[in-house]
Amino acid sequence: MRKIPLDSPKFRTIENININLHGNACGVKFWNSQAERFSKRPQLRWGNDWVLKLVSKFGVVSNSSRILEIGCGAGNYLSALAPMCREIVGCDFSDKMIFYAQKNAERAGCKNASFIAADWREISPEQLGGPRAFDVSFSHMSAAAAKGEGFDKMLELTNDWLVWVQPFSRKDSILDLLRVDVLNRATPNLQDNFSYAFKTLSDLGIPPNLEFRTSVRTDSFNLDCGARFYIGRLSIEKPLSQKEKSKIRACLKSIAKDGKTESRLETILCAMVWSRNGKHSIKI
């Protein structure tokens, strides 16, 4: 199993990038703080995960496939896909996510996995083998490949299949409240990402196959953990002053019950499955 190290000259990693966007550095810090929690999620099963069922339904992966996963996180999907393919490469800008992804792959007995700890925006297709270097490009809930240049690069690197899963809409009872009260901004319109991806693929001749799922869950934190979580999460969107951080703590305290905050997260997920050769259209 190969991990391309953070200080490798082959990839410009977070520490070596002259960051102009505040959210990039804070994003690494935030997702590093979440890596251990993500690593403890149950192992995915092909029979009960809707995205893996789609991969199976369309015959996306074979034992000769080379797969690239953008935003692999702690490796839940990577460890499920690895036994079905020849080679899989996981990329994430959080070095702690990559650490746990490697550990999870080792526990699953995956010997065909490689890992890149680097910012997707800073990786060129040539560094990964050039255009169409992979049979499958896969991304699940990663902002790195959500739209624009990140999505275009994902498409450029796939020789055949593209599997793209993103939130079509999302309502978070606490995060949305804090955005308005602290940042004075509305919840981002995630449907712009969907529109960009759908139009880009459709313009190539065949619209992607679409599948939607609704997810509802609750997240509970004690006040200290909740403050760290939401301050870290909102710091991705803008630099927070001490006054704004104090306002977040005060807001959480005002809505807490028995010293805990509980948020309700409602998400509509969209999966796009597309083949450069049009094979996805057969299953519609």
PDB file of C-alpha atoms in Angstrom:
ATOM      1  CA  MET A   1       0.000   0.000   0.000  1.00  0.00           C
ATOM      2  CA  ARG A   2       1.463   3.356  -1.022  1.00  0.00           C
ATOM      3  CA  LYS A   3       0.937   6.748   0.554  1.00  0.00           C
ATOM      4  CA  ILE A   4       2.291   9.781  -1.277  1.00  0.00           C
ATOM      5  CA  PRO A   5       3.672  11.847   1.635  1.00  0.00           C
ATOM      6  CA  LEU A   6       2.690  15.405   2.415  1.00  0.00           C
ATOM      7  CA  ASP A   7       6.206  16.699   1.710  1.00  0.00           C
ATOM      8  CA  SER A   8       6.593  14.902  -1.600  1.00  0.00           C
ATOM      9  CA  PRO A   9       7.790  17.250  -4.365  1.00  0.00           C
ATOM     10  CA  LYS A  10       5.372  15.478  -6.697  1.00  0.00           C
ATOM     11  CA  PHE A  11       2.377  17.146  -5.096  1.00  0.00           C
ATOM     12  CA  ARG A  12       1.916  20.625  -3.720  1.00  0.00           C
ATOM     13  CA  THR A  13       0.313  19.968  -0.387  1.00  0.00           C
ATOM     14  CA  ILE A  14      -1.505  22.265   1.991  1.00  0.00           C
ATOM     15  CA  GLU A  15       1.615  23.319   3.888  1.00  0.00           C
ATOM     16  CA  ASN A  16       3.348  24.377   0.672  1.00  0.00           C
ATOM     17  CA  ILE A  17       0.500  26.302  -0.937  1.00  0.00           C
ATOM     18  CA  ASN A  18       0.310  30.080  -0.785  1.00  0.00           C
ATOM     19  CA  ILE A  19      -3.302  30.102   0.373  1.00  0.00           C
ATOM     20  CA  ASN A  20      -5.397  33.085  -0.643  1.00  0.00           C
ATOM     21  CA  LEU A  21      -8.713  31.584   0.420  1.00  0.00           C
ATOM     22  CA  HIS A  22      -9.033  31.544   4.202  1.00  0.00           C
ATOM     23  CA  GLY A  23     -11.436  28.623   4.043  1.00  0.00           C
ATOM     24  CA  ASN A  24      -8.839  26.308   2.525  1.00  0.00           C
ATOM     25  CA  ALA A  25      -6.510  26.241   5.542  1.00  0.00           C
ATOM     26  CA  CYS A  26      -9.412  26.257   7.985  1.00  0.00           C
ATOM     27  CA  GLY A  27     -11.041  23.483   5.994  1.00  0.00           C
ATOM     28  CA  VAL A  28      -8.026  21.248   6.552  1.00  0.00           C
ATOM     29  CA  LYS A  29      -8.034  22.050  10.265  1.00  0.00           C
ATOM     30  CA  PHE A  30     -11.759  21.339  10.570  1.00  0.00           C
ATOM     31  CA  TRP A  31     -11.748  18.052   8.656  1.00  0.00           C
ATOM     32  CA  ASN A  32      -8.634  16.905  10.497  1.00  0.00           C
ATOM     33  CA  SER A  33     -10.617  17.408  13.701  1.00  0.00           C
ATOM     34  CA  GLN A  34     -13.427  15.207  12.331  1.00  0.00           C
ATOM     35  CA  ALA A  35     -11.254  12.414  10.929  1.00  0.00           C
ATOM     36  CA  GLU A  36     -11.299  10.093  13.930  1.00  0.00           C
ATOM     37  CA  ARG A  37     -15.095  10.374  14.210  1.00  0.00           C
ATOM     38  CA  PHE A  38     -15.512   9.551  10.506  1.00  0.00           C
ATOM     39  CA  SER A  39     -13.152   6.587  10.815  1.00  0.00           C
ATOM     40  CA  LYS A  40     -15.495   4.955  13.324  1.00  0.00           C
ATOM     41  CA  ARG A  41     -18.445   4.796  10.953  1.00  0.00           C
ATOM     42  CA  PRO A  42     -19.691   1.270  10.213  1.00  0.00           C
ATOM     43  CA  GLN A  43     -18.144  -0.526   7.263  1.00  0.00           C
ATOM     44  CA  LEU A  44     -20.209  -0.103   4.100  1.00  0.00           C
ATOM     45  CA  ARG A  45     -21.909  -3.154   2.616  1.00  0.00           C
ATOM     46  CA  TRP A  46     -22.769  -3.633  -1.042  1.00  0.00           C
ATOM     47  CA  GLY A  47     -26.196  -4.958  -0.171  1.00  0.00           C
ATOM     48  CA  ASN A  48     -27.402  -2.023   1.912  1.00  0.00           C
ATOM     49  CA  ASP A  49     -25.663   1.119   0.652  1.00  0.00           C
ATOM     50  CA  TRP A  50     -27.592   2.883  -2.105  1.00  0.00           C
ATOM     51  CA  VAL A  51     -24.515   4.289  -3.868  1.00  0.00           C
ATOM     52  CA  LEU A  52     -22.777   0.910  -3.979  1.00  0.00           C
ATOM     53  CA  LYS A  53     -26.018  -0.594  -5.269  1.00  0.00           C
ATOM     54  CA  LEU A  54     -25.929   1.906  -8.158  1.00  0.00           C
ATOM     55  CA  VAL A  55     -22.298   1.035  -8.880  1.00  0.00           C
ATOM     56  CA  SER A  56     -23.301  -2.628  -9.007  1.00  0.00           C
ATOM     57  CA  LYS A  57     -26.466  -2.020 -11.043  1.00  0.00           C
ATOM     58  CA  PHE A  58     -24.614  -0.224 -13.819  1.00  0.00           C
ATOM     59  CA  GLY A  59     -21.570  -2.493 -13.789  1.00  0.00           C
ATOM     60  CA  VAL A  60     -19.295   0.464 -13.131  1.00  0.00           C
ATOM     61  CA  VAL A  61     -16.419  -1.521 -11.623  1.00  0.00           C
ATOM     62  CA  SER A  62     -14.624  -4.615 -12.889  1.00  0.00           C
ATOM     63  CA  ASN A  63     -11.520  -6.453 -11.728  1.00  0.00           C
ATOM     64  CA  SER A  64      -9.499  -4.553 -14.347  1.00  0.00           C
ATOM     65  CA  SER A  65     -10.676  -1.074 -13.281  1.00  0.00           C
ATOM     66  CA  ARG A  66      -8.434   1.730 -12.102  1.00  0.00           C
ATOM     67  CA  ILE A  67     -10.461   3.968  -9.781  1.00  0.00           C
ATOM     68  CA  LEU A  68      -9.818   7.500  -8.555  1.00  0.00           C
ATOM     69  CA  GLU A  69     -11.753   8.695  -5.506  1.00  0.00           C
ATOM     70  CA  ILE A  70     -11.758  12.449  -4.921  1.00  0.00           C
ATOM     71  CA  GLY A  71     -12.367  13.394  -1.305  1.00  0.00           C
ATOM     72  CA  CYS A  72     -11.978   9.870   0.032  1.00  0.00           C
ATOM     73  CA  GLY A  73     -12.234  10.968   3.673  1.00  0.00           C
ATOM     74  CA  ALA A  74     -11.572   8.135   6.112  1.00  0.00           C
ATOM     75  CA  GLY A  75     -11.864   5.578   3.316  1.00  0.00           C
ATOM     76  CA  ASN A  76     -15.326   4.067   3.792  1.00  0.00           C
ATOM     77  CA  TYR A  77     -16.104   3.846   0.089  1.00  0.00           C
ATOM     78  CA  LEU A  78     -12.495   3.211  -0.879  1.00  0.00           C
ATOM     79  CA  SER A  79     -12.324   0.096   1.305  1.00  0.00           C
ATOM     80  CA  ALA A  80     -15.586  -1.178  -0.193  1.00  0.00           C
ATOM     81  CA  LEU A  81     -14.529  -0.556  -3.802  1.00  0.00           C
ATOM     82  CA  ALA A  82     -10.936  -1.802  -3.540  1.00  0.00           C
ATOM     83  CA  PRO A  83     -11.681  -5.566  -3.542  1.00  0.00           C
ATOM     84  CA  MET A  84     -13.665  -5.168  -6.766  1.00  0.00           C
ATOM     85  CA  CYS A  85     -10.978  -3.426  -8.856  1.00  0.00           C
ATOM     86  CA  ARG A  86      -7.366  -3.640  -9.982  1.00  0.00           C
ATOM     87  CA  GLU A  87      -6.201  -0.384  -8.392  1.00  0.00           C
ATOM     88  CA  ILE A  88      -7.737   2.495  -6.449  1.00  0.00           C
ATOM     89  CA  VAL A  89      -6.271   5.893  -5.574  1.00  0.00           C
ATOM     90  CA  GLY A  90      -7.794   7.991  -2.789  1.00  0.00           C
ATOM     91  CA  CYS A  91      -7.204  11.725  -2.582  1.00  0.00           C
ATOM     92  CA  ASP A  92      -8.072  14.072   0.287  1.00  0.00           C
ATOM     93  CA  PHE A  93      -6.669  17.375   1.514  1.00  0.00           C
ATOM     94  CA  SER A  94      -6.976  16.282   5.154  1.00  0.00           C
ATOM     95  CA  ASP A  95      -3.834  14.377   6.096  1.00  0.00           C
ATOM     96  CA  LYS A  96      -5.612  12.876   9.112  1.00  0.00           C
ATOM     97  CA  MET A  97      -8.421  11.599   6.902  1.00  0.00           C
ATOM     98  CA  ILE A  98      -5.766   9.975   4.716  1.00  0.00           C
ATOM     99  CA  PHE A  99      -4.150   8.459   7.829  1.00  0.00           C
ATOM    100  CA  TYR A 100      -7.426   6.795   8.818  1.00  0.00           C
ATOM    101  CA  ALA A 101      -8.247   5.837   5.231  1.00  0.00           C
ATOM    102  CA  GLN A 102      -4.954   3.968   5.063  1.00  0.00           C
ATOM    103  CA  LYS A 103      -5.618   2.261   8.400  1.00  0.00           C
ATOM    104  CA  ASN A 104      -9.124   1.249   7.335  1.00  0.00           C
ATOM    105  CA  ALA A 105      -7.809  -0.117   4.036  1.00  0.00           C
ATOM    106  CA  GLU A 106      -5.184  -2.148   5.885  1.00  0.00           C
ATOM    107  CA  ARG A 107      -7.814  -3.596   8.218  1.00  0.00           C
ATOM    108  CA  ALA A 108      -9.936  -4.527   5.200  1.00  0.00           C
ATOM    109  CA  GLY A 109      -6.965  -6.281   3.586  1.00  0.00           C
ATOM    110  CA  CYS A 110      -6.766  -3.895   0.625  1.00  0.00           C
ATOM    111  CA  LYS A 111      -3.348  -4.147  -1.022  1.00  0.00           C
ATOM    112  CA  ASN A 112      -4.218  -2.264  -4.206  1.00  0.00           C
ATOM    113  CA  ALA A 113      -4.855   1.161  -2.628  1.00  0.00           C
ATOM    114  CA  SER A 114      -2.719   4.295  -2.883  1.00  0.00           C
ATOM    115  CA  PHE A 115      -3.276   7.599  -1.113  1.00  0.00           C
ATOM    116  CA  ILE A 116      -2.584  11.231  -1.899  1.00  0.00           C
ATOM    117  CA  ALA A 117      -2.740  13.874   0.834  1.00  0.00           C
ATOM    118  CA  ALA A 118      -3.103  17.027  -1.227  1.00  0.00           C
ATOM    119  CA  ASP A 119      -5.506  19.747  -2.283  1.00  0.00           C
ATOM    120  CA  TRP A 120      -7.468  18.565  -5.326  1.00  0.00           C
ATOM    121  CA  ARG A 121      -7.303  22.077  -6.777  1.00  0.00           C
ATOM    122  CA  GLU A 122      -3.514  21.914  -6.777  1.00  0.00           C
ATOM    123  CA  ILE A 123      -3.173  18.548  -8.519  1.00  0.00           C
ATOM    124  CA  SER A 124      -2.815  18.535 -12.290  1.00  0.00           C
ATOM    125  CA  PRO A 125      -4.166  15.681 -14.430  1.00  0.00           C
ATOM    126  CA  GLU A 126      -0.609  15.073 -15.641  1.00  0.00           C
ATOM    127  CA  GLN A 127       0.501  14.267 -12.091  1.00  0.00           C
ATOM    128  CA  LEU A 128      -2.063  11.465 -12.034  1.00  0.00           C
ATOM    129  CA  GLY A 129      -1.195  10.032 -15.427  1.00  0.00           C
ATOM    130  CA  GLY A 130      -2.862  12.496 -17.779  1.00  0.00           C
ATOM    131  CA  PRO A 131      -6.357  12.716 -19.285  1.00  0.00           C
ATOM    132  CA  ARG A 132      -8.477   9.546 -19.037  1.00  0.00           C
ATOM    133  CA  ALA A 133      -5.938   7.865 -16.754  1.00  0.00           C
ATOM    134  CA  PHE A 134      -8.674   6.142 -14.727  1.00  0.00           C
ATOM    135  CA  ASP A 135     -11.518   3.872 -15.755  1.00  0.00           C
ATOM    136  CA  VAL A 136     -13.699   5.288 -12.978  1.00  0.00           C
ATOM    137  CA  SER A 137     -13.772   8.656 -11.233  1.00  0.00           C
ATOM    138  CA  PHE A 138     -15.752   8.567  -7.992  1.00  0.00           C
ATOM    139  CA  SER A 139     -16.685  11.330  -5.572  1.00  0.00           C
ATOM    140  CA  HIS A 140     -19.089  11.141  -2.643  1.00  0.00           C
ATOM    141  CA  MET A 141     -20.069  14.346  -0.839  1.00  0.00           C
ATOM    142  CA  SER A 142     -16.771  16.088  -1.563  1.00  0.00           C
ATOM    143  CA  ALA A 143     -16.753  19.837  -2.119  1.00  0.00           C
ATOM    144  CA  ALA A 144     -13.508  19.416  -4.075  1.00  0.00           C
ATOM    145  CA  ALA A 145     -15.350  17.963  -7.087  1.00  0.00           C
ATOM    146  CA  ALA A 146     -18.707  19.643  -6.549  1.00  0.00           C
ATOM    147  CA  LYS A 147     -18.546  21.956  -9.551  1.00  0.00           C
ATOM    148  CA  GLY A 148     -16.364  24.143 -11.719  1.00  0.00           C
ATOM    149  CA  GLU A 149     -12.710  23.286 -12.201  1.00  0.00           C
ATOM    150  CA  GLY A 150     -12.849  20.494  -9.623  1.00  0.00           C
ATOM    151  CA  PHE A 151     -15.639  18.698 -11.469  1.00  0.00           C
ATOM    152  CA  ASP A 152     -14.036  19.337 -14.862  1.00  0.00           C
ATOM    153  CA  LYS A 153     -10.787  17.775 -13.670  1.00  0.00           C
ATOM    154  CA  MET A 154     -12.677  14.738 -12.372  1.00  0.00           C
ATOM    155  CA  LEU A 155     -14.300  14.362 -15.781  1.00  0.00           C
ATOM    156  CA  GLU A 156     -11.014  14.852 -17.630  1.00  0.00           C
ATOM    157  CA  LEU A 157      -9.374  12.027 -15.698  1.00  0.00           C
ATOM    158  CA  THR A 158     -12.051   9.420 -16.371  1.00  0.00           C
ATOM    159  CA  ASN A 159     -11.802   7.150 -19.371  1.00  0.00           C
ATOM    160  CA  ASP A 160     -15.247   5.669 -18.874  1.00  0.00           C
ATOM    161  CA  TRP A 161     -17.372   5.933 -15.723  1.00  0.00           C
ATOM    162  CA  LEU A 162     -18.087   8.913 -13.505  1.00  0.00           C
ATOM    163  CA  VAL A 163     -19.995   8.532 -10.219  1.00  0.00           C
ATOM    164  CA  TRP A 164     -20.783  11.850  -8.524  1.00  0.00           C
ATOM    165  CA  VAL A 165     -22.841  12.168  -5.322  1.00  0.00           C
ATOM    166  CA  GLN A 166     -23.665  15.561  -3.843  1.00  0.00           C
ATOM    167  CA  PRO A 167     -26.367  17.178  -1.710  1.00  0.00           C
ATOM    168  CA  PHE A 168     -29.127  18.582  -3.923  1.00  0.00           C
ATOM    169  CA  SER A 169     -30.478  20.500  -0.938  1.00  0.00           C
ATOM    170  CA  ARG A 170     -29.643  20.575   2.746  1.00  0.00           C
ATOM    171  CA  LYS A 171     -31.270  22.070   5.819  1.00  0.00           C
ATOM    172  CA  ASP A 172     -29.330  22.112   9.082  1.00  0.00           C
ATOM    173  CA  SER A 173     -31.358  23.597  11.919  1.00  0.00           C
ATOM    174  CA  ILE A 174     -28.351  24.932  13.846  1.00  0.00           C
ATOM    175  CA  LEU A 175     -25.830  25.656  11.092  1.00  0.00           C
ATOM    176  CA  ASP A 176     -28.410  27.579   9.044  1.00  0.00           C
ATOM    177  CA  LEU A 177     -29.376  29.600  12.137  1.00  0.00           C
ATOM    178  CA  LEU A 178     -25.755  30.469  12.881  1.00  0.00           C
ATOM    179  CA  ARG A 179     -25.113  31.450   9.262  1.00  0.00           C
ATOM    180  CA  VAL A 180     -27.872  34.050   9.478  1.00  0.00           C
ATOM    181  CA  ASP A 181     -27.144  35.294  13.004  1.00  0.00           C
ATOM    182  CA  VAL A 182     -23.339  35.321  12.824  1.00  0.00           C
ATOM    183  CA  LEU A 183     -22.323  35.487   9.165  1.00  0.00           C
ATOM    184  CA  ASN A 184     -25.402  37.360   7.967  1.00  0.00           C
ATOM    185  CA  ARG A 185     -25.656  35.106   4.934  1.00  0.00           C
ATOM    186  CA  ALA A 186     -28.120  32.534   3.667  1.00  0.00           C
ATOM    187  CA  THR A 187     -27.601  28.813   3.183  1.00  0.00           C
ATOM    188  CA  PRO A 188     -25.671  28.166  -0.073  1.00  0.00           C
ATOM    189  CA  ASN A 189     -27.733  27.141  -3.087  1.00  0.00           C
ATOM    190  CA  LEU A 190     -26.407  23.628  -3.653  1.00  0.00           C
ATOM    191  CA  GLN A 191     -28.567  23.149  -6.738  1.00  0.00           C
ATOM    192  CA  ASP A 192     -26.064  25.279  -8.655  1.00  0.00           C
ATOM    193  CA  ASN A 193     -23.600  22.387  -8.312  1.00  0.00           C
ATOM    194  CA  PHE A 194     -26.179  19.946  -9.661  1.00  0.00           C
ATOM    195  CA  SER A 195     -26.996  22.226 -12.604  1.00  0.00           C
ATOM    196  CA  TYR A 196     -23.329  22.618 -13.518  1.00  0.00           C
ATOM    197  CA  ALA A 197     -22.587  18.888 -13.420  1.00  0.00           C
ATOM    198  CA  PHE A 198     -25.763  17.908 -15.255  1.00  0.00           C
ATOM    199  CA  LYS A 199     -25.234  20.458 -18.039  1.00  0.00           C
ATOM    200  CA  THR A 200     -21.552  19.593 -18.434  1.00  0.00           C
ATOM    201  CA  LEU A 201     -22.281  15.882 -18.899  1.00  0.00           C
ATOM    202  CA  SER A 202     -25.389  16.429 -21.023  1.00  0.00           C
ATOM    203  CA  ASP A 203     -23.453  18.703 -23.382  1.00  0.00           C
ATOM    204  CA  LEU A 204     -21.238  15.707 -24.184  1.00  0.00           C
ATOM    205  CA  GLY A 205     -24.201  13.966 -25.785  1.00  0.00           C
ATOM    206  CA  ILE A 206     -25.929  11.767 -23.220  1.00  0.00           C
ATOM    207  CA  PRO A 207     -27.452  13.070 -19.968  1.00  0.00           C
ATOM    208  CA  PRO A 208     -26.344  11.258 -16.812  1.00  0.00           C
ATOM    209  CA  ASN A 209     -28.549   8.802 -14.994  1.00  0.00           C
ATOM    210  CA  LEU A 210     -29.955  10.430 -11.845  1.00  0.00           C
ATOM    211  CA  GLU A 211     -31.042   8.966  -8.550  1.00  0.00           C
ATOM    212  CA  PHE A 212     -32.208  10.837  -5.454  1.00  0.00           C
ATOM    213  CA  ARG A 213     -32.381   9.869  -1.800  1.00  0.00           C
ATOM    214  CA  THR A 214     -33.652  11.693   1.280  1.00  0.00           C
ATOM    215  CA  SER A 215     -31.669  11.572   4.503  1.00  0.00           C
ATOM    216  CA  VAL A 216     -32.750  12.833   7.927  1.00  0.00           C
ATOM    217  CA  ARG A 217     -30.510  12.642  10.962  1.00  0.00           C
ATOM    218  CA  THR A 218     -29.806  14.430  14.223  1.00  0.00           C
ATOM    219  CA  ASP A 219     -26.434  15.461  15.610  1.00  0.00           C
ATOM    220  CA  SER A 220     -26.019  16.018  19.338  1.00  0.00           C
ATOM    221  CA  PHE A 221     -23.101  17.783  21.041  1.00  0.00           C
ATOM    222  CA  ASN A 222     -22.390  19.034  24.517  1.00  0.00           C
ATOM    223  CA  LEU A 223     -21.832  22.794  24.559  1.00  0.00           C
ATOM    224  CA  ASP A 224     -18.020  22.681  24.428  1.00  0.00           C
ATOM    225  CA  CYS A 225     -17.910  20.152  21.582  1.00  0.00           C
ATOM    226  CA  GLY A 226     -20.693  21.962  19.753  1.00  0.00           C
ATOM    227  CA  ALA A 227     -18.875  25.281  19.991  1.00  0.00           C
ATOM    228  CA  ARG A 228     -15.676  23.754  18.591  1.00  0.00           C
ATOM    229  CA  PHE A 229     -17.608  22.031  15.812  1.00  0.00           C
ATOM    230  CA  TYR A 230     -19.619  25.025  14.626  1.00  0.00           C
ATOM    231  CA  ILE A 231     -16.789  27.532  15.023  1.00  0.00           C
ATOM    232  CA  GLY A 232     -14.578  25.225  12.967  1.00  0.00           C
ATOM    233  CA  ARG A 233     -17.274  24.645  10.376  1.00  0.00           C
ATOM    234  CA  LEU A 234     -18.127  28.345   9.934  1.00  0.00           C
ATOM    235  CA  SER A 235     -14.440  29.299   9.873  1.00  0.00           C
ATOM    236  CA  ILE A 236     -14.267  27.515   6.521  1.00  0.00           C
ATOM    237  CA  GLU A 237     -16.636  30.111   5.095  1.00  0.00           C
ATOM    238  CA  LYS A 238     -15.001  33.252   6.547  1.00  0.00           C
ATOM    239  CA  PRO A 239     -12.455  34.347   9.166  1.00  0.00           C
ATOM    240  CA  LEU A 240     -14.254  34.617  12.493  1.00  0.00           C
ATOM    241  CA  SER A 241     -13.505  37.361  15.001  1.00  0.00           C
ATOM    242  CA  GLN A 242     -13.480  36.685  18.727  1.00  0.00           C
ATOM    243  CA  LYS A 243     -16.776  38.562  18.918  1.00  0.00           C
ATOM    244  CA  GLU A 244     -18.326  36.227  16.336  1.00  0.00           C
ATOM    245  CA  LYS A 245     -16.998  33.149  18.123  1.00  0.00           C
ATOM    246  CA  SER A 246     -18.490  34.423  21.377  1.00  0.00           C
ATOM    247  CA  LYS A 247     -21.780  35.002  19.587  1.00  0.00           C
ATOM    248  CA  ILE A 248     -21.774  31.382  18.374  1.00  0.00           C
ATOM    249  CA  ARG A 249     -21.208  30.141  21.922  1.00  0.00           C
ATOM    250  CA  ALA A 250     -23.995  32.361  23.248  1.00  0.00           C
ATOM    251  CA  CYS A 251     -26.408  31.222  20.544  1.00  0.00           C
ATOM    252  CA  LEU A 252     -25.687  27.556  21.229  1.00  0.00           C
ATOM    253  CA  LYS A 253     -26.144  28.101  24.959  1.00  0.00           C
ATOM    254  CA  SER A 254     -29.520  29.756  24.361  1.00  0.00           C
ATOM    255  CA  ILE A 255     -30.890  26.768  22.419  1.00  0.00           C
ATOM    256  CA  ALA A 256     -29.244  24.000  24.448  1.00  0.00           C
ATOM    257  CA  LYS A 257     -31.290  21.608  26.532  1.00  0.00           C
ATOM    258  CA  ASP A 258     -29.669  19.922  29.515  1.00  0.00           C
ATOM    259  CA  GLY A 259     -26.299  21.221  28.359  1.00  0.00           C
ATOM    260  CA  LYS A 260     -26.585  19.739  24.864  1.00  0.00           C
ATOM    261  CA  THR A 261     -27.435  21.034  21.413  1.00  0.00           C
ATOM    262  CA  GLU A 262     -29.308  18.900  18.922  1.00  0.00           C
ATOM    263  CA  SER A 263     -29.484  19.753  15.238  1.00  0.00           C
ATOM    264  CA  ARG A 264     -31.784  18.252  12.644  1.00  0.00           C
ATOM    265  CA  LEU A 265     -30.150  17.710   9.266  1.00  0.00           C
ATOM    266  CA  GLU A 266     -32.418  17.116   6.267  1.00  0.00           C
ATOM    267  CA  THR A 267     -30.639  16.332   3.006  1.00  0.00           C
ATOM    268  CA  ILE A 268     -31.750  15.405  -0.490  1.00  0.00           C
ATOM    269  CA  LEU A 269     -28.853  13.549  -2.106  1.00  0.00           C
ATOM    270  CA  CYS A 270     -28.326  13.287  -5.842  1.00  0.00           C
ATOM    271  CA  ALA A 271     -26.223  10.606  -7.516  1.00  0.00           C
ATOM    272  CA  MET A 272     -25.143  11.026 -11.124  1.00  0.00           C
ATOM    273  CA  VAL A 273     -23.886   7.933 -12.916  1.00  0.00           C
ATOM    274  CA  TRP A 274     -22.460   8.549 -16.360  1.00  0.00           C
ATOM    275  CA  SER A 275     -20.367   6.671 -18.892  1.00  0.00           C
ATOM    276  CA  ARG A 276     -18.313   8.323 -21.599  1.00  0.00           C
ATOM    277  CA  ASN A 277     -19.394   5.416 -23.807  1.00  0.00           C
ATOM    278  CA  GLY A 278     -23.087   5.835 -23.024  1.00  0.00           C
ATOM    279  CA  LYS A 279     -23.403   2.542 -21.159  1.00  0.00           C
ATOM    280  CA  HIS A 280     -25.362   4.187 -18.335  1.00  0.00           C
ATOM    281  CA  SER A 281     -28.284   4.986 -20.666  1.00  0.00           C
ATOM    282  CA  ILE A 282     -29.099   1.282 -21.091  1.00  0.00           C
ATOM    283  CA  LYS A 283     -30.247   1.013 -17.477  1.00  0.00           C
ATOM    284  CA  ILE A 284     -32.595   4.024 -17.420  1.00  0.00           C
TER     285      ILE A 284
END
